[in-house]
Amino acid sequence: MASKNRAEGAEAVVEFIRDSRLPIAPGQDAQVQLIVSAKAGDKWRLNRVSLPVGLRFDEEGAEVSIPGIGTPFYRSYSPVPGTRFIYDTLKAKLFIEGHLNKGRGDPYVILISR
C-alpha cells in the first residue's frame, strides 16, 4: 500500500507529469529533457545526467522510454509484472524499480526528476 505522499503504478507517471507541469495530454507522446540517475545492483551508473525521456499515458497504462540510457538498462519501461513506478510527491521524483535480465538479474533503480 502506498503512503499518502507516494503514488504507484501508472498513476505515478500521471502524477509526475501533472506535478512537473509537462505539456503532455493523455494519449500523446512527448520527449522531454529530464534529469536521470540510474543504479544497477549497488553501483550508480548515471548520476544526475540530463537525458531526453519519452513519456506516454492513456487509459491502458503508462510508458517511459529513455533511448540514451545505455546498458545494462532497458530503453523502455511500462508497469508490467516485476517493474514498479513510484512517484514521491514530496521530492517530486519518479522511481522506476525492477530487475535486469528479465527479472533474474541485479535490481535496478532509475530516478527521474525535473
Coordinates of N, CA and C in Angstrom, one line a residue:
M1 N 0.8 -1.2 0.0 CA 0.0 0.0 0.0 C 0.9 1.2 0.0
A2 N 0.5 2.2 -0.8 CA 1.3 3.4 -1.0 C 1.0 4.4 0.2
S3 N 2.0 5.1 0.6 CA 1.7 6.1 1.6 C 1.0 7.3 1.0
K4 N 0.6 8.3 1.8 CA -0.1 9.4 1.3 C 0.8 10.3 0.4
N5 N 2.1 10.2 0.6 CA 3.0 11.0 -0.2 C 3.6 10.3 -1.4
R6 N 3.0 9.1 -1.8 CA 3.5 8.4 -2.9 C 2.4 7.8 -3.7
A7 N 2.6 7.8 -5.0 CA 1.7 7.2 -6.0 C 2.4 6.0 -6.6
E8 N 1.7 4.9 -6.9 CA 2.3 3.8 -7.6 C 1.6 3.4 -8.9
G9 N 2.3 2.7 -9.7 CA 1.8 2.2 -11.0 C 1.7 3.3 -12.0
A10 N 0.8 3.1 -12.9 CA 0.6 4.1 -14.0 C 0.2 5.5 -13.4
E11 N -0.5 5.4 -12.3 CA -0.9 6.7 -11.6 C 0.3 7.5 -11.2
A12 N 1.4 6.8 -10.9 CA 2.7 7.5 -10.5 C 3.2 8.4 -11.7
V13 N 3.1 7.8 -12.9 CA 3.6 8.6 -14.1 C 2.7 9.8 -14.4
V14 N 1.4 9.6 -14.2 CA 0.4 10.7 -14.4 C 0.7 11.8 -13.4
E15 N 0.9 11.4 -12.2 CA 1.1 12.4 -11.1 C 2.4 13.2 -11.4
F16 N 3.5 12.4 -11.8 CA 4.7 13.1 -12.1 C 4.6 14.1 -13.3
I17 N 3.8 13.7 -14.3 CA 3.6 14.6 -15.5 C 2.8 15.9 -15.0
R18 N 1.8 15.6 -14.2 CA 1.0 16.7 -13.7 C 1.7 17.7 -12.8
D19 N 2.4 17.1 -11.8 CA 3.2 18.0 -10.8 C 4.3 18.7 -11.5
S20 N 5.0 18.1 -12.5 CA 6.1 18.7 -13.2 C 5.6 19.7 -14.2
R21 N 4.3 19.8 -14.4 CA 3.7 20.7 -15.4 C 4.3 20.5 -16.8
L22 N 4.4 19.2 -17.2 CA 4.9 18.8 -18.5 C 3.8 18.9 -19.5
P23 N 4.0 19.4 -20.7 CA 3.0 19.7 -21.7 C 2.6 18.4 -22.4
I24 N 1.9 17.5 -21.7 CA 1.6 16.2 -22.3 C 0.1 15.9 -22.0
A25 N -0.7 15.6 -23.0 CA -2.1 15.2 -22.8 C -2.2 13.7 -22.9
P26 N -3.3 13.1 -22.3 CA -3.5 11.7 -22.4 C -3.5 11.2 -23.8
G27 N -2.8 10.1 -24.1 CA -2.7 9.5 -25.5 C -1.7 10.2 -26.4
Q28 N -1.0 11.1 -25.8 CA 0.0 11.9 -26.6 C 1.4 11.4 -26.2
D29 N 2.3 11.3 -27.2 CA 3.7 11.1 -26.9 C 4.5 12.4 -26.8
A30 N 5.5 12.4 -25.9 CA 6.3 13.6 -25.7 C 7.7 13.3 -25.3
Q31 N 8.7 14.0 -25.9 CA 10.1 13.9 -25.5 C 10.4 15.1 -24.6
V32 N 10.9 14.9 -23.4 CA 11.2 16.0 -22.5 C 12.6 15.8 -22.0
Q33 N 13.4 16.8 -21.9 CA 14.7 16.7 -21.3 C 14.5 16.7 -19.8
L34 N 14.9 15.6 -19.1 CA 14.8 15.5 -17.6 C 16.1 15.0 -17.1
I35 N 16.2 15.1 -15.7 CA 17.4 14.7 -15.0 C 17.2 13.2 -14.7
V36 N 18.2 12.3 -15.0 CA 18.1 10.9 -14.8 C 19.3 10.4 -14.0
S37 N 19.0 9.6 -13.0 CA 20.1 8.9 -12.2 C 19.7 7.4 -12.3
A38 N 20.7 6.5 -12.4 CA 20.4 5.1 -12.6 C 21.4 4.3 -11.8
K39 N 20.8 3.3 -11.1 CA 21.6 2.4 -10.3 C 21.3 0.9 -10.6
A40 N 22.4 0.1 -10.9 CA 22.2 -1.3 -11.1 C 23.0 -2.0 -10.1
G41 N 22.3 -2.9 -9.3 CA 23.0 -3.6 -8.2 C 23.3 -2.6 -7.2
D42 N 24.5 -2.5 -6.8 CA 24.9 -1.5 -5.8 C 25.8 -0.3 -6.4
K43 N 25.8 -0.2 -7.7 CA 26.6 0.8 -8.4 C 25.8 1.8 -9.2
W44 N 26.0 3.0 -8.9 CA 25.4 4.1 -9.7 C 26.1 4.2 -11.0
R45 N 25.3 4.0 -12.1 CA 25.8 4.1 -13.5 C 25.7 5.5 -14.0
L46 N 24.6 6.2 -13.7 CA 24.4 7.6 -14.1 C 24.0 8.4 -12.8
N47 N 24.5 9.6 -12.7 CA 24.2 10.4 -11.6 C 23.9 11.8 -12.1
R48 N 22.6 12.1 -12.1 CA 22.1 13.4 -12.4 C 22.5 13.9 -13.8
V49 N 22.2 13.1 -14.8 CA 22.5 13.3 -16.2 C 21.2 13.8 -16.9
S50 N 21.4 14.9 -17.7 CA 20.2 15.3 -18.5 C 20.1 14.5 -19.7
L51 N 18.9 13.8 -19.8 CA 18.6 12.9 -21.0 C 17.2 13.2 -21.5
P52 N 17.0 13.0 -22.8 CA 15.6 13.0 -23.3 C 14.8 11.8 -22.8
V53 N 13.7 12.1 -22.3 CA 12.8 11.0 -21.8 C 11.5 11.1 -22.5
G54 N 11.1 9.9 -23.1 CA 9.8 9.9 -23.7 C 8.7 9.4 -22.7
L55 N 7.6 10.2 -22.7 CA 6.5 9.8 -21.8 C 5.2 9.7 -22.6
R56 N 4.4 8.7 -22.1 CA 3.1 8.4 -22.7 C 2.2 7.8 -21.7
F57 N 1.0 8.3 -21.6 CA 0.0 7.7 -20.7 C -1.4 7.8 -21.4
D58 N -2.2 6.8 -21.1 CA -3.6 6.7 -21.6 C -4.4 5.8 -20.7
E59 N -5.6 5.4 -21.1 CA -6.4 4.6 -20.3 C -5.8 3.2 -20.0
E60 N -5.0 2.7 -20.9 CA -4.4 1.4 -20.9 C -3.2 1.3 -19.9
G61 N -2.6 2.5 -19.6 CA -1.4 2.5 -18.8 C -0.4 3.6 -19.1
A62 N 0.8 3.4 -18.7 CA 1.8 4.4 -18.9 C 3.1 3.8 -19.5
E63 N 3.9 4.6 -20.1 CA 5.2 4.1 -20.6 C 6.2 5.2 -20.6
V64 N 7.4 4.8 -20.1 CA 8.5 5.7 -20.1 C 9.6 5.2 -20.9
S65 N 10.2 5.9 -21.9 CA 11.3 5.4 -22.7 C 12.4 6.4 -22.5
I66 N 13.6 5.8 -22.4 CA 14.9 6.6 -22.2 C 15.9 6.1 -23.2
P67 N 15.8 6.6 -24.5 CA 16.7 6.0 -25.5 C 18.2 6.1 -25.2
G68 N 18.6 7.1 -24.5 CA 20.1 7.3 -24.3 C 20.6 6.8 -23.0
I69 N 19.9 5.9 -22.3 CA 20.3 5.5 -21.0 C 21.5 4.5 -21.1
G70 N 21.6 3.7 -22.1 CA 22.7 2.7 -22.2 C 22.6 1.5 -21.4
T71 N 23.5 0.5 -21.7 CA 23.4 -0.8 -21.0 C 23.9 -0.6 -19.5
P72 N 23.4 -1.4 -18.6 CA 22.6 -2.6 -18.8 C 21.1 -2.3 -18.7
F73 N 20.7 -1.1 -18.8 CA 19.3 -0.7 -18.6 C 18.5 -0.9 -19.9
Y74 N 17.2 -1.1 -19.7 CA 16.3 -1.2 -20.9 C 16.0 0.2 -21.4
R75 N 15.5 0.2 -22.6 CA 15.2 1.5 -23.2 C 13.8 2.0 -22.9
S76 N 12.9 1.1 -22.6 CA 11.5 1.4 -22.4 C 11.0 0.7 -21.1
Y77 N 10.1 1.4 -20.4 CA 9.5 0.8 -19.2 C 8.0 1.0 -19.1
S78 N 7.3 0.0 -18.8 CA 5.9 0.1 -18.6 C 5.6 -0.7 -17.3
P79 N 4.4 -0.5 -16.7 CA 4.1 -1.2 -15.5 C 3.7 -2.7 -15.7
V80 N 4.7 -3.5 -16.0 CA 4.4 -4.9 -16.2 C 4.9 -5.6 -14.9
P81 N 4.5 -6.9 -14.7 CA 4.9 -7.6 -13.5 C 6.5 -7.5 -13.4
G82 N 6.9 -7.1 -12.2 CA 8.4 -7.0 -11.9 C 8.9 -5.6 -12.0
T83 N 8.1 -4.7 -12.6 CA 8.5 -3.3 -12.8 C 7.6 -2.4 -12.0
R84 N 8.1 -1.6 -11.1 CA 7.3 -0.7 -10.3 C 7.6 0.8 -10.6
F85 N 6.5 1.6 -10.8 CA 6.7 3.0 -10.8 C 6.2 3.6 -9.5
I86 N 7.0 4.4 -8.9 CA 6.7 5.1 -7.7 C 7.0 6.5 -7.8
Y87 N 6.0 7.4 -7.5 CA 6.2 8.8 -7.5 C 6.2 9.4 -6.1
D88 N 7.3 10.0 -5.7 CA 7.3 10.7 -4.4 C 6.9 12.1 -4.6
T89 N 5.8 12.5 -4.0 CA 5.2 13.8 -4.2 C 6.0 14.9 -3.5
L90 N 6.6 14.5 -2.4 CA 7.4 15.5 -1.6 C 8.7 15.9 -2.3
K91 N 9.4 14.9 -2.9 CA 10.7 15.1 -3.6 C 10.5 15.4 -5.1
A92 N 9.2 15.2 -5.6 CA 8.9 15.3 -7.0 C 9.8 14.5 -7.9
K93 N 10.0 13.2 -7.5 CA 10.8 12.3 -8.2 C 10.1 11.0 -8.6
L94 N 10.3 10.5 -9.8 CA 9.7 9.3 -10.3 C 10.7 8.2 -10.2
F95 N 10.4 7.1 -9.5 CA 11.3 6.0 -9.4 C 10.8 4.9 -10.2
I96 N 11.7 4.2 -11.0 CA 11.3 3.0 -11.7 C 12.2 1.9 -11.1
E97 N 11.6 0.8 -10.6 CA 12.3 -0.2 -10.0 C 12.0 -1.6 -10.6
G98 N 13.0 -2.4 -10.7 CA 12.8 -3.8 -11.2 C 14.1 -4.5 -11.1
H99 N 14.2 -5.6 -12.0 CA 15.4 -6.4 -12.0 C 15.9 -6.6 -13.5
L100 N 17.2 -6.5 -13.7 CA 17.7 -6.7 -15.0 C 17.6 -8.1 -15.5
N101 N 17.9 -8.4 -16.7 CA 17.8 -9.8 -17.3 C 16.5 -10.4 -17.1
K102 N 15.4 -9.7 -17.4 CA 14.1 -10.3 -17.4 C 13.7 -10.8 -16.0
G103 N 14.1 -10.1 -15.0 CA 13.7 -10.4 -13.6 C 14.7 -11.3 -12.9
R104 N 15.7 -11.8 -13.5 CA 16.6 -12.7 -12.9 C 18.0 -12.1 -12.5
G105 N 18.2 -10.8 -12.9 CA 19.5 -10.2 -12.6 C 19.4 -9.2 -11.4
D106 N 20.4 -8.4 -11.4 CA 20.5 -7.4 -10.4 C 19.3 -6.4 -10.3
P107 N 19.0 -6.0 -9.1 CA 17.9 -5.0 -9.1 C 18.4 -3.6 -9.6
Y108 N 17.5 -2.9 -10.2 CA 17.9 -1.5 -10.7 C 16.9 -0.5 -10.2
V109 N 17.4 0.7 -10.1 CA 16.5 1.8 -9.7 C 16.9 3.0 -10.7
I110 N 15.9 3.5 -11.3 CA 16.0 4.7 -12.2 C 15.2 5.8 -11.5
L111 N 15.9 7.0 -11.4 CA 15.3 8.1 -10.7 C 15.2 9.2 -11.8
I112 N 14.0 9.7 -12.0 CA 13.7 10.8 -13.0 C 13.2 12.0 -12.2
S113 N 13.7 13.2 -12.5 CA 13.2 14.4 -11.9 C 13.3 15.6 -12.9
R114 N 12.6 16.6 -12.6 CA 12.6 17.8 -13.5 C 13.9 18.5 -13.3

